[in-house]
Coordinates of C-alpha atoms in Angstrom, one line a residue:
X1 CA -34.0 39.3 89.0
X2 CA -33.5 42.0 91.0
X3 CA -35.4 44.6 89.7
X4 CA -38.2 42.0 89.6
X5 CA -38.0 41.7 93.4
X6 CA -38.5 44.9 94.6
X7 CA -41.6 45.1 91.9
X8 CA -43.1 42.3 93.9
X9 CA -41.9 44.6 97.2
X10 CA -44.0 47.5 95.9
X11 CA -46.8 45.8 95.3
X12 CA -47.1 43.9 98.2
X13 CA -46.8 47.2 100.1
X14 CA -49.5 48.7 97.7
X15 CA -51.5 45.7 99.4
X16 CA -50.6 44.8 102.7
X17 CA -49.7 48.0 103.9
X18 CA -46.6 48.7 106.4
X19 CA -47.2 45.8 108.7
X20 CA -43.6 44.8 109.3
X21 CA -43.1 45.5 105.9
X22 CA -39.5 45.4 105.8
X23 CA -39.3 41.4 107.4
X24 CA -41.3 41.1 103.6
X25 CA -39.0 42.9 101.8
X26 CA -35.9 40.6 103.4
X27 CA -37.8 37.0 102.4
X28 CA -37.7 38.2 99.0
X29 CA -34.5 40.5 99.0
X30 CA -31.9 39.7 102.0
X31 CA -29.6 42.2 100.8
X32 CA -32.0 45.5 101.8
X33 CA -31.5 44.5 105.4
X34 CA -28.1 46.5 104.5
X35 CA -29.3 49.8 105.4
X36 CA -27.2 52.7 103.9
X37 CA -24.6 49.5 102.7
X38 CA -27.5 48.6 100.1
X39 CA -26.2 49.0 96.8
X40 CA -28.3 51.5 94.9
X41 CA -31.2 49.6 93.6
X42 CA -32.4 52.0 90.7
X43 CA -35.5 53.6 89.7
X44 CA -38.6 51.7 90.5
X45 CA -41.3 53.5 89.2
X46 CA -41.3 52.7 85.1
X47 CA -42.7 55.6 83.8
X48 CA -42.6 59.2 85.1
X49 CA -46.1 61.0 84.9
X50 CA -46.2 63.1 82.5
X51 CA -46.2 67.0 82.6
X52 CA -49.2 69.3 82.7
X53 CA -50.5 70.4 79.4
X54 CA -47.3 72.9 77.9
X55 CA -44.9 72.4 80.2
X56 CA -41.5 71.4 79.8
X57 CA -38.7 71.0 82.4
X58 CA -35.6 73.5 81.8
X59 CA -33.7 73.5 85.5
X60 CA -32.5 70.3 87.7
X61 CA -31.2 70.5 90.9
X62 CA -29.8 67.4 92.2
X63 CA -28.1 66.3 95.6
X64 CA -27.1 62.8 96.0
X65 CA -24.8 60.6 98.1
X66 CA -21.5 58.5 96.5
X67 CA -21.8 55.2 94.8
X68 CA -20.9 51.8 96.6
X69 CA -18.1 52.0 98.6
X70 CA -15.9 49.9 100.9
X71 CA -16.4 49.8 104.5
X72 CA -14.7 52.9 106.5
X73 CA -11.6 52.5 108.7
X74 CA -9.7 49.0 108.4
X75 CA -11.2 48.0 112.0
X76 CA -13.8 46.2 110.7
X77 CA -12.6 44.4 108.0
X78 CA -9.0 43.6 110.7
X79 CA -10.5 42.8 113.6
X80 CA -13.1 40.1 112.9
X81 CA -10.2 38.2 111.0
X82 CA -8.2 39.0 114.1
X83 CA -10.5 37.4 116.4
X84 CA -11.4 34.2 114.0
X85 CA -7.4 33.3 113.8
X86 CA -7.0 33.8 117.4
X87 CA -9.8 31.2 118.2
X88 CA -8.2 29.1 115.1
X89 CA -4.9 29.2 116.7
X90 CA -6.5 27.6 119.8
X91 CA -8.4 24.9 118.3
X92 CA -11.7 27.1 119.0
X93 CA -13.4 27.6 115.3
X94 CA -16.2 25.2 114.2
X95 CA -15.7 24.0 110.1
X96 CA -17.9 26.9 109.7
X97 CA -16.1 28.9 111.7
X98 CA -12.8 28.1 109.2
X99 CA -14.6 28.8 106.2
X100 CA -15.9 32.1 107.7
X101 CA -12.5 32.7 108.6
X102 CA -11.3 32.4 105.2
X103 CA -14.0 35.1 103.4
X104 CA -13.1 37.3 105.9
X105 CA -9.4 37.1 104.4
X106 CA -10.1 37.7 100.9
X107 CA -12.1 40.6 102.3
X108 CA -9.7 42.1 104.0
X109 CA -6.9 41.7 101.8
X110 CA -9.0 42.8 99.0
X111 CA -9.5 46.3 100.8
X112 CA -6.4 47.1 101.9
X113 CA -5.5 50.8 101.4
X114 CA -9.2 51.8 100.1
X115 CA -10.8 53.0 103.2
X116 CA -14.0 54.0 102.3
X117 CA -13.2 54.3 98.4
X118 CA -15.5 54.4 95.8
X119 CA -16.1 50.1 94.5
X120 CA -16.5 49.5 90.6
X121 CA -19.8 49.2 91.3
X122 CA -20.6 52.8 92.8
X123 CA -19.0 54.3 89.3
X124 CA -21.2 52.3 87.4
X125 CA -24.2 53.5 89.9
X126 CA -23.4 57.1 89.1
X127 CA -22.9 56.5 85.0
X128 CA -26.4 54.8 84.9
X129 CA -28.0 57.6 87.1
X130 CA -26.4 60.5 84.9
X131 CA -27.6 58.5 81.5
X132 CA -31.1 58.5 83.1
X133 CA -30.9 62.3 83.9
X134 CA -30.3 62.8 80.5
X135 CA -32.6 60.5 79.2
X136 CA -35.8 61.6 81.1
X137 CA -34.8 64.8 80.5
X138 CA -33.2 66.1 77.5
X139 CA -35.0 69.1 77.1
X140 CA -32.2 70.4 79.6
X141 CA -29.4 68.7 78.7
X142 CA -29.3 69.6 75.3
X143 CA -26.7 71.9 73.1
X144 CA -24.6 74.1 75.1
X145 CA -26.4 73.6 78.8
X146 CA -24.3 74.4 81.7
X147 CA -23.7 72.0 83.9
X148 CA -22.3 73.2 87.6
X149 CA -21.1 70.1 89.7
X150 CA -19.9 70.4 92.9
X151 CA -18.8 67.5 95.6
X152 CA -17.7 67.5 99.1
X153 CA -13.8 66.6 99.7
X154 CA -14.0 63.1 100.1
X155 CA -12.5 61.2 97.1
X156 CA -15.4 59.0 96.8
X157 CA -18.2 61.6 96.3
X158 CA -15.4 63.2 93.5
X159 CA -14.9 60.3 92.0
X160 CA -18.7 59.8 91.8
X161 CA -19.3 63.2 90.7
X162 CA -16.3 62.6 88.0
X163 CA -18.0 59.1 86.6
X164 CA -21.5 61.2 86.6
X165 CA -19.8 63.7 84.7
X166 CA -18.1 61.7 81.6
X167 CA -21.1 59.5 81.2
X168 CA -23.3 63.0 80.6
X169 CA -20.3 64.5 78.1
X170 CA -20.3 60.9 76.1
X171 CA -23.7 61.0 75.2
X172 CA -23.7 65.2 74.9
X173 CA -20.2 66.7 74.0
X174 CA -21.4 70.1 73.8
X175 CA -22.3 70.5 77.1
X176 CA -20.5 73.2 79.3
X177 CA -19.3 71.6 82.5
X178 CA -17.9 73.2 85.6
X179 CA -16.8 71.0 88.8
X180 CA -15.1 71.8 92.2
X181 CA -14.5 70.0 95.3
X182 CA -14.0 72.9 98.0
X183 CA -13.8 73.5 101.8
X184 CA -15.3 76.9 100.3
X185 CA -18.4 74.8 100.1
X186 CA -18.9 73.0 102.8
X187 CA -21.0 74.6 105.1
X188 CA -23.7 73.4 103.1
X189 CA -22.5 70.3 101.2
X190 CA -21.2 68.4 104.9
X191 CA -22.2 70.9 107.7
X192 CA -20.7 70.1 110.4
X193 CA -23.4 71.1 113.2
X194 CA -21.6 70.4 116.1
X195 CA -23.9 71.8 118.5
X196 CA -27.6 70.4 117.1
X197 CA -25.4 66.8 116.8
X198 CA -24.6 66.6 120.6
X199 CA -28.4 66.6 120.9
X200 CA -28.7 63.5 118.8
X201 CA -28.8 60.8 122.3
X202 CA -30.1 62.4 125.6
X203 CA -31.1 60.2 128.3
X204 CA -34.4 60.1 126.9
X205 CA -33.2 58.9 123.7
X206 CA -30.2 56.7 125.3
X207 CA -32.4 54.8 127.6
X208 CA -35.3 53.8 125.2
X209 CA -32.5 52.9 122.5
X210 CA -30.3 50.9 124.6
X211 CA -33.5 48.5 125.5
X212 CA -34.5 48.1 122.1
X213 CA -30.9 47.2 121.6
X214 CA -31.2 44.1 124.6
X215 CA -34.3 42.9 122.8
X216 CA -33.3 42.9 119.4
X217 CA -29.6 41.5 119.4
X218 CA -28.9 37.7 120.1
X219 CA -25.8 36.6 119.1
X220 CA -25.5 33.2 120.5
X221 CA -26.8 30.8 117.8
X222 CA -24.0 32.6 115.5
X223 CA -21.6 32.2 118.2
X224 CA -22.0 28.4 118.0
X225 CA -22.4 28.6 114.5
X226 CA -18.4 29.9 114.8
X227 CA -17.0 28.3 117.6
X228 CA -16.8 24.9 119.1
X229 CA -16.8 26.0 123.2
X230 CA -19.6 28.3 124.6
X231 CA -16.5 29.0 127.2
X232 CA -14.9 30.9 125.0
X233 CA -16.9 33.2 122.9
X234 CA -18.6 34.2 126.6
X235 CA -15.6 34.8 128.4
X236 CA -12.8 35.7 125.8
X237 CA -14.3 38.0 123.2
X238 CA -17.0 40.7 123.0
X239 CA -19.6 38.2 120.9
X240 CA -21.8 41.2 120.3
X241 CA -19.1 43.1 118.2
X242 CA -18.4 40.4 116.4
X243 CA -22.0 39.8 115.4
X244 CA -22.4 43.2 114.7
X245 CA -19.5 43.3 112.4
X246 CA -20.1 40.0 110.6
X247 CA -23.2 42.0 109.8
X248 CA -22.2 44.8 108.5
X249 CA -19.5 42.7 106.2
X250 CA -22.4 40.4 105.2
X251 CA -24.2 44.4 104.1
X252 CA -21.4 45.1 102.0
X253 CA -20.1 42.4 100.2
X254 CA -22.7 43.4 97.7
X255 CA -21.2 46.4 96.7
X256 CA -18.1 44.8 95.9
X257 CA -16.9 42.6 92.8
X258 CA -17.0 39.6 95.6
X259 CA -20.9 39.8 95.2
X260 CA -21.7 37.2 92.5
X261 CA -19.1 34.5 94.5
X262 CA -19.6 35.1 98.1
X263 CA -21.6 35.8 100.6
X264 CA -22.2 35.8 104.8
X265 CA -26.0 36.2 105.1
X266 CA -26.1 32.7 105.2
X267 CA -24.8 33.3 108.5
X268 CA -28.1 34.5 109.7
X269 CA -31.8 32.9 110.3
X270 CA -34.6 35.4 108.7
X271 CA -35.2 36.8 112.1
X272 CA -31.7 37.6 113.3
X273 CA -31.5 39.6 110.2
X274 CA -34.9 41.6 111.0
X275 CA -33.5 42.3 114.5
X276 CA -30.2 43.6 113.2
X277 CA -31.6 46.1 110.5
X278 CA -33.8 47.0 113.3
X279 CA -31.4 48.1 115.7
X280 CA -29.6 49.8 112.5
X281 CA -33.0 51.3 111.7
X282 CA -34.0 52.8 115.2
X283 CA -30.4 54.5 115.4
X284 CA -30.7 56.3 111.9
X285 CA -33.9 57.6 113.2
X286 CA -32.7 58.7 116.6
X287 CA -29.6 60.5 114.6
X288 CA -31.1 61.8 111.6
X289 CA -34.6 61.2 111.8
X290 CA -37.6 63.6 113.2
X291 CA -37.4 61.4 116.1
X292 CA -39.4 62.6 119.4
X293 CA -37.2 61.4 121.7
X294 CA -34.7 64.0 121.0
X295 CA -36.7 66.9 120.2
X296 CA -37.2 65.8 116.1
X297 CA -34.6 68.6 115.2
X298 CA -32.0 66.6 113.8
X299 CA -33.3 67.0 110.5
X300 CA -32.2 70.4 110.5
X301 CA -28.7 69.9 109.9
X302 CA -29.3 69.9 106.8
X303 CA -30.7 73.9 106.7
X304 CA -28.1 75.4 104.9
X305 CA -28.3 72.9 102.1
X306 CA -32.2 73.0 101.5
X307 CA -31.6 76.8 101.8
X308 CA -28.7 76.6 99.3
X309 CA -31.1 74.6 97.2
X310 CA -34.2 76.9 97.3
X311 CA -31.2 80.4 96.6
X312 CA -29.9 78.7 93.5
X313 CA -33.5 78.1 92.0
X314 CA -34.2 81.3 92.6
X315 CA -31.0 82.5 90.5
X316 CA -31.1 80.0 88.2
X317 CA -34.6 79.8 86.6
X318 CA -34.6 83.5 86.3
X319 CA -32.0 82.5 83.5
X320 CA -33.0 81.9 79.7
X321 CA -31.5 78.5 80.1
X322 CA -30.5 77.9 83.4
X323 CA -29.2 74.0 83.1
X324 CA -28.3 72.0 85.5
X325 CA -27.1 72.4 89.2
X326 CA -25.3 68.3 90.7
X327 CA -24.1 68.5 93.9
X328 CA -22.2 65.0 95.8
X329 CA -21.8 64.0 99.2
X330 CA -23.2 61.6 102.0
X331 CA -26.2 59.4 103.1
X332 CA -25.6 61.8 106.4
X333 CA -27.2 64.7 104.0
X334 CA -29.5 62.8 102.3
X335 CA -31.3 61.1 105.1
X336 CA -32.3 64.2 107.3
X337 CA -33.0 66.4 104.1
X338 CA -35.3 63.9 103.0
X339 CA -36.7 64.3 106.8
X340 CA -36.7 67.7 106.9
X341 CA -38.6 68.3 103.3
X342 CA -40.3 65.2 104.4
X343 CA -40.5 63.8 101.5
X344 CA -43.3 60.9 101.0
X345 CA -43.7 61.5 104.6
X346 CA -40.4 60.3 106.2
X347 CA -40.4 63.9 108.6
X348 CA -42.8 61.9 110.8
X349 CA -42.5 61.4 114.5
X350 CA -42.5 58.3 116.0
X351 CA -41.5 57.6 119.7
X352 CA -41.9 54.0 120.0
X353 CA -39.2 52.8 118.4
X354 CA -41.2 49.0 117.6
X355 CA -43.2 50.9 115.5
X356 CA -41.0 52.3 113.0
X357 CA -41.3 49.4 110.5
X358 CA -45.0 49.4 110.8
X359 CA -45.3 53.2 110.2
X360 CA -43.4 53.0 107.1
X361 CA -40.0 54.5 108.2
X362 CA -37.7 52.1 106.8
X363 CA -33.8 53.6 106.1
X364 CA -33.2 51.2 103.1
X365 CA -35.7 52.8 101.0
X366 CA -34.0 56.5 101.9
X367 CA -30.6 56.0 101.4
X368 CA -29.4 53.0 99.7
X369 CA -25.5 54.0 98.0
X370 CA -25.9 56.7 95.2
X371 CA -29.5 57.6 96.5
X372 CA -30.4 60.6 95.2
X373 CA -32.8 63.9 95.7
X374 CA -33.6 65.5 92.2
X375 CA -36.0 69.1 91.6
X376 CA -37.3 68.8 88.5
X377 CA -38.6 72.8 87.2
X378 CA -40.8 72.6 84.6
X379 CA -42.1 76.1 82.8
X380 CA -45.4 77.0 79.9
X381 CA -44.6 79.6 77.2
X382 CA -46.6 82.4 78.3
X383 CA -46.5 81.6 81.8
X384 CA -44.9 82.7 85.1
X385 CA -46.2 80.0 87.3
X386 CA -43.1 77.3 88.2
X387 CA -43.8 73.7 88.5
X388 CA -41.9 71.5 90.4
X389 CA -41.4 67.7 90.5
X390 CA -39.2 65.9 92.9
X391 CA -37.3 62.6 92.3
X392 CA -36.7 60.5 95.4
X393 CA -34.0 57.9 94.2
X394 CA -35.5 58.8 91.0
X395 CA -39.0 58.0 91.8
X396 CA -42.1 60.6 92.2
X397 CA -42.3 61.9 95.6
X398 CA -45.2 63.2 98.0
X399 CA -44.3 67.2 99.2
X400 CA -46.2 67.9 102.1
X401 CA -47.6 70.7 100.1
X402 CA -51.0 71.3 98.4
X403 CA -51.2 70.5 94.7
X404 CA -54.0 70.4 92.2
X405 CA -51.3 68.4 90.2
X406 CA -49.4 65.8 91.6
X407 CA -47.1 65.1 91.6
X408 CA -46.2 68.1 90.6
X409 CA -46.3 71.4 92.7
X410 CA -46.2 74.7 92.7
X411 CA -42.5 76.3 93.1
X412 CA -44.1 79.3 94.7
X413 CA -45.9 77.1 96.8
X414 CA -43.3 74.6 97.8
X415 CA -40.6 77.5 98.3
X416 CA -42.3 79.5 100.4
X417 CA -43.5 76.1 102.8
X418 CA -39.8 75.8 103.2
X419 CA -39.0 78.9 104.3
X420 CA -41.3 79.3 106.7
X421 CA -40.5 75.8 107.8
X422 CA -36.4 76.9 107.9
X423 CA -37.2 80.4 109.3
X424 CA -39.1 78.6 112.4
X425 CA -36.0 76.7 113.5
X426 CA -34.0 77.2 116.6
X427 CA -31.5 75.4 118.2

């Protein structure tokens, strides 16, 4: 049912354009007003095109974030209960309000001690992505290929890495796997760029933002959805927080086994959930997008890892069978490489921050859990000229270089755009 709905999504955007696309997408599918808490919907394009006349692909290089998690830091799964059986305790909830109350329990309880852990459901993310890899591909998988998997230090991304990993030796024994989790590694698998970040909200960023914020968050039909005196929620609680939290539990209960017996969008009216992803929305673009309003560098974070990428092509398709190269880490990475190789166009600039949605930037559709960037390298008996394909959450994407073969490209082509692109940078 599912995969059905975003079909229908696709096509209407084939038809209708970006018009407040995303409101759509929400009638049919509530659950992609998540954000980077939408659980990883899978590939949506069928078939892959096929491969120019000889070619075959030999060399994968892959970068994707961890499977479904659970929430990080306890605050948000302790404090809303917190508030709820305070207002209980003083007569305060409505019946909704109680049986709110009582979701929020099991949801706390059930997360206690897994901060930000991997769910069931991000394993089984990563298994079906790694059988796909193999399965669109086995040209490189087969026999003895190497497989080099590396994932930042965070037990989620390991774990994810780890489930990737046995799926691919179940269905290919033979393959040769190497995998490390290392501070050694860092610098371009999380880089902390302390000094391009505290760019990330200037006054001219702060000030648009904050506005948006004021016009798109009203909390107080919830409010009286949860509590029996307008007196209270105004005066003796921040009702914004809570809204925003309620939120972001209703985001994430689908990545959790609670998903086929609970749920809190109910909570919300159709608009109160566009507003909320567009607040979400705007502030992934400020932070990670090429967003205007704070110079449109904040993509570049991500330099050493799209140079890291570009250095170990270059090494490995000089081999005779160069394999496969899996790295795991963060929607933080994912979202502003995407940006920065602006992949399907998500490097624009946009300084209005109402038109985001009707420009086609939409965060759901660039990192949903276990999104993924893959290279594809394709080679011809006979011939030195590289071919590239990339897989955006495992779907063709647009390069914003010149083909006569899309959607594939020319590695010569494509690496040197992204040099000169990287080389330009300054902070």
């Amino acid at each position: 049912m599912k995969r059905n709905a975003f079909i229908v999504i696709l096509l209407s955007l084939a038809i209708t354009g970006f018009s407040q696309q995303a409101r759509k997408d929400f009638k049919v599918d509530r659950s992609l007003s998540a954000s980077n808490y939408l659980a990883y919907p899978g590939p949506l394009q069928k078939k892959l095109t096929p491969a120019p006349s000889g070619y075959a692909p030999f060399y994968l290089s892959h970068y994707g974030r961890h499977g479904s998690r659970w929430l990080i830091g306890d605050r948000d799964y302790n404090r809303p209960v917190a508030w709820l059986e305070k207002a209980d305790s003083l007569g305060k909830l409505t019946p909704k309000g109680k049986e709110v109350l009582t979701k929020l329990r099991k949801l706390r309880d059930a997360a206690m001690g897994r901060d930000g852990e991997l769910t069931q459901r991000g394993a089984l993310q990563h298994k079906q992505i790694a059988e796909r890899m193999l399965k669109n591909f086995p040209q490189i998988f087969a026999g003895k290929t190497n497989v080099d998997a590396k994932s930042t230090v965070v037990i989620r991304c390991i774990l994810s890495m780890e489930n990737a990993l046995q799926q691919m030796v179940r269905i290919n024994p033979e393959l040769n796997i190497t995998h490390d989790a290392s501070y050694h590694d860092m610098y371009y698998m999380n880089y902390d760029d302390s000094l391009l970040f505290k760019k990330r909200m200037p006054t001219s960023a702060m000030v648009p933002y904050t506005e948006f914020c004021k016009n798109h968050e009203h909390p107080e039909r919830v409010m009286r959805l949860l509590f029996n005196d307008d007196e209270y929620w105004k005066n003796h609680l921040n009702a914004n927080k809570l809204y925003e939290v309620l939120f972001k539990q209703a985001s994430n209960v689908q990545s959790t086994e609670f998903r086929n017996s609970m749920s809190l969008y109910d909570l919300f009216t159709d608009d109160e959930i566009y507003d909320l992803w567009q607040i979400n929305n705007a502030w992934w673009y400020i932070n990670y997008g090429a967003c205007p309003l704070n110079g449109g560098k904040q993509p570049y974070s991500q330099r050493n890892l799209l140079r890291k990428i570009i250095s170990d092509a270059d090494s490995c398709i000089a081999l005779p069978h160069p394999g496969v190269t899996l790295r795991y880490g963060h929607d933080t990475m994912v979202m502003p490489l995407t940006c920065l190789m602006d992949l399907d166009g998500m490097g624009m600039q946009v300084s209005d921050l109402e038109q985001l949605d009707d420009k086609g930037w939409e965060n759901y559709r660039i990192f949903p859990m276990a999104c993924n960037i893959q290279l594809v390298f394709y080679h011809k008996k006979g011939s030195k000229d590289i071919l590239v394909k990339v897989l955006r959450n495992e779907n063709e994407a647009t390069l914003p270089v010149k083909t006569d073969i899309a959607p594939y490209y020319h590695w010569k082509d494509v690496r040197q755009y992204y040099l000169n692109k990287l080389n330009k940078f300054t902070e």
